[in-house]
PDB file of C-alpha atoms in Angstrom:
ATOM      1  CA  MET A  17      29.146  12.531  15.978  1.00 89.00           C
ATOM      2  CA  PHE A  18      30.830   9.185  15.354  1.00 94.00           C
ATOM      3  CA  LYS A  19      30.846   6.399  17.916  1.00 96.00           C
ATOM      4  CA  ALA A  20      31.284   2.663  17.436  1.00 97.00           C
ATOM      5  CA  GLU A  21      31.635  -0.309  19.769  1.00 97.00           C
ATOM      6  CA  LEU A  22      32.895  -3.744  18.819  1.00 95.00           C
ATOM      7  CA  SER A  23      33.093  -6.705  21.200  1.00 93.00           C
ATOM      8  CA  ASP A  24      35.743  -8.519  19.130  1.00 88.00           C
ATOM      9  CA  SER A  25      38.940  -6.495  18.716  1.00 88.00           C
ATOM     10  CA  SER A  26      40.420  -9.092  16.352  1.00 87.00           C
ATOM     11  CA  ILE A  27      38.136  -7.921  13.525  1.00 88.00           C
ATOM     12  CA  LEU A  28      39.858  -4.540  13.383  1.00 91.00           C
ATOM     13  CA  LYS A  29      43.272  -5.961  14.194  1.00 90.00           C
ATOM     14  CA  THR A  30      43.330  -8.547  11.384  1.00 87.00           C
ATOM     15  CA  SER A  31      41.742  -6.189   8.852  1.00 88.00           C
ATOM     16  CA  PHE A  32      44.177  -3.346   9.425  1.00 91.00           C
ATOM     17  CA  ASP A  33      47.155  -5.672   9.817  1.00 88.00           C
ATOM     18  CA  ALA A  34      46.642  -6.713   6.206  1.00 85.00           C
ATOM     19  CA  ILE A  35      45.914  -3.159   5.033  1.00 90.00           C
ATOM     20  CA  SER A  36      48.921  -1.593   6.791  1.00 90.00           C
ATOM     21  CA  SER A  37      51.263  -3.935   4.932  1.00 86.00           C
ATOM     22  CA  ILE A  38      49.969  -2.522   1.631  1.00 89.00           C
ATOM     23  CA  VAL A  39      49.217   1.187   2.189  1.00 91.00           C
ATOM     24  CA  ASP A  40      50.713   3.836   4.483  1.00 91.00           C
ATOM     25  CA  GLU A  41      47.739   6.178   4.763  1.00 91.00           C
ATOM     26  CA  VAL A  42      44.010   5.655   4.351  1.00 93.00           C
ATOM     27  CA  GLN A  43      40.825   7.632   4.477  1.00 93.00           C
ATOM     28  CA  ILE A  44      38.101   5.790   6.369  1.00 94.00           C
ATOM     29  CA  GLN A  45      34.684   7.072   5.339  1.00 94.00           C
ATOM     30  CA  THR A  46      31.912   6.661   7.884  1.00 96.00           C
ATOM     31  CA  ASP A  47      28.178   7.141   7.580  1.00 96.00           C
ATOM     32  CA  SER A  48      25.066   5.574   9.091  1.00 96.00           C
ATOM     33  CA  GLU A  49      25.620   2.367   7.073  1.00 96.00           C
ATOM     34  CA  GLY A  50      29.093   1.644   8.492  1.00 96.00           C
ATOM     35  CA  PHE A  51      32.615   2.454   7.470  1.00 92.00           C
ATOM     36  CA  ARG A  52      34.634   1.735   4.380  1.00 93.00           C
ATOM     37  CA  LEU A  53      37.906   2.540   2.744  1.00 93.00           C
ATOM     38  CA  ASP A  54      39.370   2.279  -0.724  1.00 91.00           C
ATOM     39  CA  ALA A  55      43.103   2.696  -1.229  1.00 90.00           C
ATOM     40  CA  LEU A  56      45.899   2.072  -3.711  1.00 87.00           C
ATOM     41  CA  ASP A  57      49.463   1.231  -2.788  1.00 86.00           C
ATOM     42  CA  ARG A  58      52.203   3.681  -3.814  1.00 84.00           C
ATOM     43  CA  SER A  59      52.965   1.794  -7.017  1.00 84.00           C
ATOM     44  CA  HIS A  60      49.245   1.783  -7.963  1.00 81.00           C
ATOM     45  CA  ILE A  61      49.242  -1.983  -8.384  1.00 82.00           C
ATOM     46  CA  THR A  62      47.281  -3.177  -5.361  1.00 84.00           C
ATOM     47  CA  PHE A  63      43.750  -1.931  -4.688  1.00 85.00           C
ATOM     48  CA  VAL A  64      42.357  -2.356  -1.165  1.00 88.00           C
ATOM     49  CA  HIS A  65      38.663  -2.224  -0.298  1.00 88.00           C
ATOM     50  CA  LEU A  66      37.329  -2.717   3.226  1.00 91.00           C
ATOM     51  CA  GLU A  67      33.725  -2.339   4.247  1.00 92.00           C
ATOM     52  CA  LEU A  68      32.412  -2.951   7.759  1.00 93.00           C
ATOM     53  CA  LYS A  69      28.629  -2.644   7.965  1.00 95.00           C
ATOM     54  CA  SER A  70      27.066  -0.947  10.987  1.00 96.00           C
ATOM     55  CA  SER A  71      25.300  -4.239  11.829  1.00 95.00           C
ATOM     56  CA  LEU A  72      28.714  -5.830  12.528  1.00 93.00           C
ATOM     57  CA  PHE A  73      29.167  -3.472  15.484  1.00 96.00           C
ATOM     58  CA  ASP A  74      27.474  -3.799  18.870  1.00 96.00           C
ATOM     59  CA  GLU A  75      26.781  -0.071  18.683  1.00 97.00           C
ATOM     60  CA  PHE A  76      27.288   2.252  15.727  1.00 97.00           C
ATOM     61  CA  ILE A  77      26.303   5.923  15.655  1.00 97.00           C
ATOM     62  CA  CYS A  78      27.247   8.267  12.845  1.00 96.00           C
ATOM     63  CA  ASP A  79      25.028  11.356  12.659  1.00 95.00           C
ATOM     64  CA  GLU A  80      26.784  12.762   9.604  1.00 95.00           C
ATOM     65  CA  PRO A  81      29.373  11.399   7.173  1.00 95.00           C
ATOM     66  CA  GLU A  82      32.956  11.678   8.445  1.00 93.00           C
ATOM     67  CA  LYS A  83      36.336  11.228   6.774  1.00 93.00           C
ATOM     68  CA  ILE A  84      39.048   9.804   9.015  1.00 95.00           C
ATOM     69  CA  ASN A  85      42.516  10.253   7.489  1.00 94.00           C
ATOM     70  CA  ILE A  86      44.955   8.061   9.366  1.00 95.00           C
ATOM     71  CA  ASP A  87      48.455   6.605   9.189  1.00 95.00           C
ATOM     72  CA  THR A  88      48.002   2.822   9.080  1.00 94.00           C
ATOM     73  CA  ASP A  89      51.258   2.097  10.947  1.00 94.00           C
ATOM     74  CA  GLU A  90      50.196   4.324  13.852  1.00 96.00           C
ATOM     75  CA  LEU A  91      46.770   2.693  13.901  1.00 96.00           C
ATOM     76  CA  MET A  92      48.349  -0.781  13.979  1.00 95.00           C
ATOM     77  CA  LYS A  93      50.654   0.160  16.871  1.00 96.00           C
ATOM     78  CA  VAL A  94      47.535   0.865  18.913  1.00 97.00           C
ATOM     79  CA  LEU A  95      45.427  -2.059  17.649  1.00 96.00           C
ATOM     80  CA  LYS A  96      48.247  -4.476  18.507  1.00 95.00           C
ATOM     81  CA  ARG A  97      47.852  -3.398  22.140  1.00 95.00           C
ATOM     82  CA  SER A  98      44.307  -4.793  22.281  1.00 94.00           C
ATOM     83  CA  LYS A  99      43.807  -8.109  23.998  1.00 91.00           C
ATOM     84  CA  ALA A 100      41.649 -10.974  22.695  1.00 84.00           C
ATOM     85  CA  ASN A 101      38.724 -10.295  25.040  1.00 88.00           C
ATOM     86  CA  ASP A 102      38.824  -6.489  24.874  1.00 93.00           C
ATOM     87  CA  ARG A 103      35.833  -4.490  23.706  1.00 96.00           C
ATOM     88  CA  VAL A 104      36.836  -1.659  21.370  1.00 97.00           C
ATOM     89  CA  LEU A 105      35.206   1.754  21.544  1.00 98.00           C
ATOM     90  CA  MET A 106      35.910   4.173  18.692  1.00 97.00           C
ATOM     91  CA  SER A 107      35.118   7.881  18.494  1.00 97.00           C
ATOM     92  CA  LEU A 108      36.397  11.154  17.049  1.00 96.00           C
ATOM     93  CA  ASP A 109      37.442  14.227  19.014  1.00 92.00           C
ATOM     94  CA  GLU A 110      39.146  17.381  17.724  1.00 87.00           C
ATOM     95  CA  GLY A 111      41.426  15.858  15.125  1.00 92.00           C
ATOM     96  CA  ASN A 112      41.936  12.522  16.898  1.00 96.00           C
ATOM     97  CA  LEU A 113      40.660   8.997  16.474  1.00 97.00           C
ATOM     98  CA  ILE A 114      40.064   7.721  20.002  1.00 98.00           C
ATOM     99  CA  LEU A 115      40.340   3.981  20.612  1.00 98.00           C
ATOM    100  CA  THR A 116      39.415   2.643  24.033  1.00 98.00           C
ATOM    101  CA  PHE A 117      40.009  -0.990  24.948  1.00 97.00           C
ATOM    102  CA  VAL A 118      37.818  -2.241  27.784  1.00 96.00           C
ATOM    103  CA  GLY A 119      38.916  -5.489  29.405  1.00 93.00           C
ATOM    104  CA  GLU A 120      40.941  -6.110  32.557  1.00 92.00           C
ATOM    105  CA  ALA A 121      41.616  -2.383  32.470  1.00 95.00           C
ATOM    106  CA  THR A 122      40.267   0.520  30.448  1.00 97.00           C
ATOM    107  CA  ARG A 123      42.973   1.862  28.145  1.00 97.00           C
ATOM    108  CA  THR A 124      42.424   4.895  25.916  1.00 98.00           C
ATOM    109  CA  PHE A 125      44.602   5.937  22.974  1.00 98.00           C
ATOM    110  CA  LYS A 126      44.306   9.085  20.844  1.00 98.00           C
ATOM    111  CA  ILE A 127      45.727   8.838  17.344  1.00 97.00           C
ATOM    112  CA  ARG A 128      46.245  12.145  15.550  1.00 97.00           C
ATOM    113  CA  LEU A 129      44.454  12.357  12.239  1.00 96.00           C
ATOM    114  CA  ILE A 130      46.633  13.334   9.310  1.00 94.00           C
ATOM    115  CA  ASP A 131      45.955  16.148   6.888  1.00 89.00           C
ATOM    116  CA  ILE A 132      46.037  14.680   3.406  1.00 78.00           C
ATOM    117  CA  GLU A 133      44.423  15.563   0.123  1.00 75.00           C
ATOM    118  CA  TYR A 134      42.692  12.330  -0.683  1.00 68.00           C
ATOM    119  CA  ASP A 135      40.605  11.303  -3.642  1.00 71.00           C
ATOM    120  CA  SER A 136      39.189   7.889  -2.931  1.00 71.00           C
ATOM    121  CA  PRO A 137      40.198   5.638  -5.833  1.00 73.00           C
ATOM    122  CA  ALA A 138      37.454   3.860  -7.711  1.00 73.00           C
ATOM    123  CA  PRO A 139      37.588   0.073  -7.781  1.00 71.00           C
ATOM    124  CA  PRO A 140      39.137  -1.178 -10.993  1.00 70.00           C
ATOM    125  CA  SER A 141      36.700  -2.512 -13.546  1.00 76.00           C
ATOM    126  CA  LEU A 142      37.914  -6.068 -14.062  1.00 73.00           C
ATOM    127  CA  ASP A 143      36.139  -9.178 -15.248  1.00 77.00           C
ATOM    128  CA  TYR A 144      36.888 -12.173 -13.045  1.00 70.00           C
ATOM    129  CA  PRO A 145      35.539 -15.481 -14.422  1.00 73.00           C
ATOM    130  CA  THR A 146      35.769 -17.281 -11.064  1.00 71.00           C
ATOM    131  CA  GLU A 147      34.443 -16.446  -7.627  1.00 71.00           C
ATOM    132  CA  PHE A 148      35.306 -18.259  -4.410  1.00 71.00           C
ATOM    133  CA  GLU A 149      35.125 -17.725  -0.674  1.00 73.00           C
ATOM    134  CA  ILE A 150      37.754 -18.739   1.858  1.00 75.00           C
ATOM    135  CA  PRO A 151      38.262 -17.803   5.499  1.00 76.00           C
ATOM    136  CA  PHE A 152      40.317 -14.621   5.871  1.00 74.00           C
ATOM    137  CA  THR A 153      42.850 -16.308   8.162  1.00 79.00           C
ATOM    138  CA  LEU A 154      43.473 -19.017   5.569  1.00 81.00           C
ATOM    139  CA  LEU A 155      44.204 -16.398   2.884  1.00 81.00           C
ATOM    140  CA  LYS A 156      46.363 -14.380   5.280  1.00 83.00           C
ATOM    141  CA  ASP A 157      48.386 -17.458   6.301  1.00 86.00           C
ATOM    142  CA  SER A 158      48.849 -18.422   2.646  1.00 87.00           C
ATOM    143  CA  ILE A 159      50.167 -14.972   1.763  1.00 86.00           C
ATOM    144  CA  GLN A 160      52.531 -14.964   4.746  1.00 88.00           C
ATOM    145  CA  ASP A 161      53.814 -18.429   3.782  1.00 91.00           C
ATOM    146  CA  MET A 162      54.453 -17.308   0.198  1.00 90.00           C
ATOM    147  CA  ASP A 163      56.149 -14.105   1.391  1.00 89.00           C
ATOM    148  CA  ILE A 164      59.061 -16.203   2.685  1.00 91.00           C
ATOM    149  CA  PHE A 165      60.345 -16.641  -0.872  1.00 92.00           C
ATOM    150  CA  SER A 166      58.642 -14.095  -3.116  1.00 90.00           C
ATOM    151  CA  ASP A 167      56.686 -10.864  -3.392  1.00 85.00           C
ATOM    152  CA  LYS A 168      54.564 -12.493  -6.099  1.00 88.00           C
ATOM    153  CA  ILE A 169      51.879 -15.058  -5.365  1.00 90.00           C
ATOM    154  CA  THR A 170      49.775 -17.183  -7.683  1.00 90.00           C
ATOM    155  CA  LEU A 171      46.272 -18.103  -6.501  1.00 86.00           C
ATOM    156  CA  MET A 172      44.253 -20.771  -8.302  1.00 86.00           C
ATOM    157  CA  VAL A 173      40.966 -22.492  -7.589  1.00 83.00           C
ATOM    158  CA  ASP A 174      39.099 -25.447  -9.051  1.00 82.00           C
ATOM    159  CA  GLN A 175      36.055 -27.405  -7.908  1.00 79.00           C
ATOM    160  CA  GLU A 176      38.165 -29.422  -5.468  1.00 80.00           C
ATOM    161  CA  ASN A 177      40.986 -27.198  -4.196  1.00 82.00           C
ATOM    162  CA  PHE A 178      42.366 -23.741  -3.528  1.00 83.00           C
ATOM    163  CA  TYR A 179      46.057 -23.396  -4.402  1.00 89.00           C
ATOM    164  CA  ALA A 180      48.666 -20.781  -3.525  1.00 89.00           C
ATOM    165  CA  SER A 181      52.202 -20.856  -4.869  1.00 93.00           C
ATOM    166  CA  ALA A 182      55.301 -18.692  -5.081  1.00 93.00           C
ATOM    167  CA  GLU A 183      58.710 -19.027  -6.684  1.00 93.00           C
ATOM    168  CA  GLY A 184      61.745 -17.084  -5.579  1.00 92.00           C
ATOM    169  CA  GLU A 185      65.494 -16.940  -5.890  1.00 91.00           C
ATOM    170  CA  PHE A 186      66.013 -18.906  -2.670  1.00 92.00           C
ATOM    171  CA  GLY A 187      63.092 -21.317  -2.777  1.00 92.00           C
ATOM    172  CA  ASP A 188      59.529 -22.169  -3.729  1.00 93.00           C
ATOM    173  CA  ALA A 189      56.345 -22.676  -1.720  1.00 93.00           C
ATOM    174  CA  ASN A 190      53.090 -24.455  -2.569  1.00 93.00           C
ATOM    175  CA  ILE A 191      49.922 -24.766  -0.523  1.00 90.00           C
ATOM    176  CA  GLU A 192      46.807 -26.773  -1.339  1.00 90.00           C
ATOM    177  CA  TYR A 193      43.526 -26.588   0.568  1.00 83.00           C
ATOM    178  CA  LEU A 194      40.768 -29.094  -0.138  1.00 79.00           C
ATOM    179  CA  HIS A 195      37.193 -27.716  -0.228  1.00 68.00           C
ATOM    180  CA  GLY A 196      35.160 -29.054   2.658  1.00 65.00           C
ATOM    181  CA  GLU A 197      38.107 -29.385   5.038  1.00 59.00           C
ATOM    182  CA  LYS A 198      39.058 -25.756   5.671  1.00 53.00           C
ATOM    183  CA  ILE A 199      36.883 -24.179   2.970  1.00 54.00           C
ATOM    184  CA  ASP A 200      33.154 -24.678   3.434  1.00 54.00           C
ATOM    185  CA  THR A 201      31.891 -22.907   0.314  1.00 54.00           C
ATOM    186  CA  LYS A 202      32.307 -24.546  -3.082  1.00 52.00           C
ATOM    187  CA  ALA A 203      34.017 -22.545  -5.797  1.00 48.00           C
ATOM    188  CA  LYS A 204      31.708 -21.340  -8.517  1.00 47.00           C
ATOM    189  CA  SER A 205      32.265 -19.896 -11.942  1.00 40.00           C
ATOM    190  CA  ILE A 206      30.321 -16.756 -12.748  1.00 37.00           C
TER     191      ILE A 206
END
């Protein structure tokens, strides 16, 4: 049995909004510790990893591990229908992911699970010399700003700033965020 309740629908909405722009189908793996997914885009360039711990949820029950194969576009169509103050209830029933939004009204949606052969990709083994933390919305906004001109984005960080830039045929974009204003955590080299 899988059942989860989340008081803030925006957590799922923003997470899967980003994921659905990269991959078409995902396998969400659930167990008593929470749920996670690993996916590669079709060109095998972009690796996506999402992990939501059970402690993030108001209620999380998963008696046995489950694999939820779902079309990300269909999931986003439903998640976009949630309102800011809606509670989200998630469960599984006979080949469906059931999402219920509880707010002004109680609205229930059943999304058919897809039948896919899926081997969860392993995270690439890469050595990154720098580690930094920024708010998700800041990263998302930066990527959307860069997307105006290019599919390629350059991210840079130093002790003072986080930079995002893109160059395209029709224009360029540059963004600079100063640590301490929008970014609370200092960058650190590892």
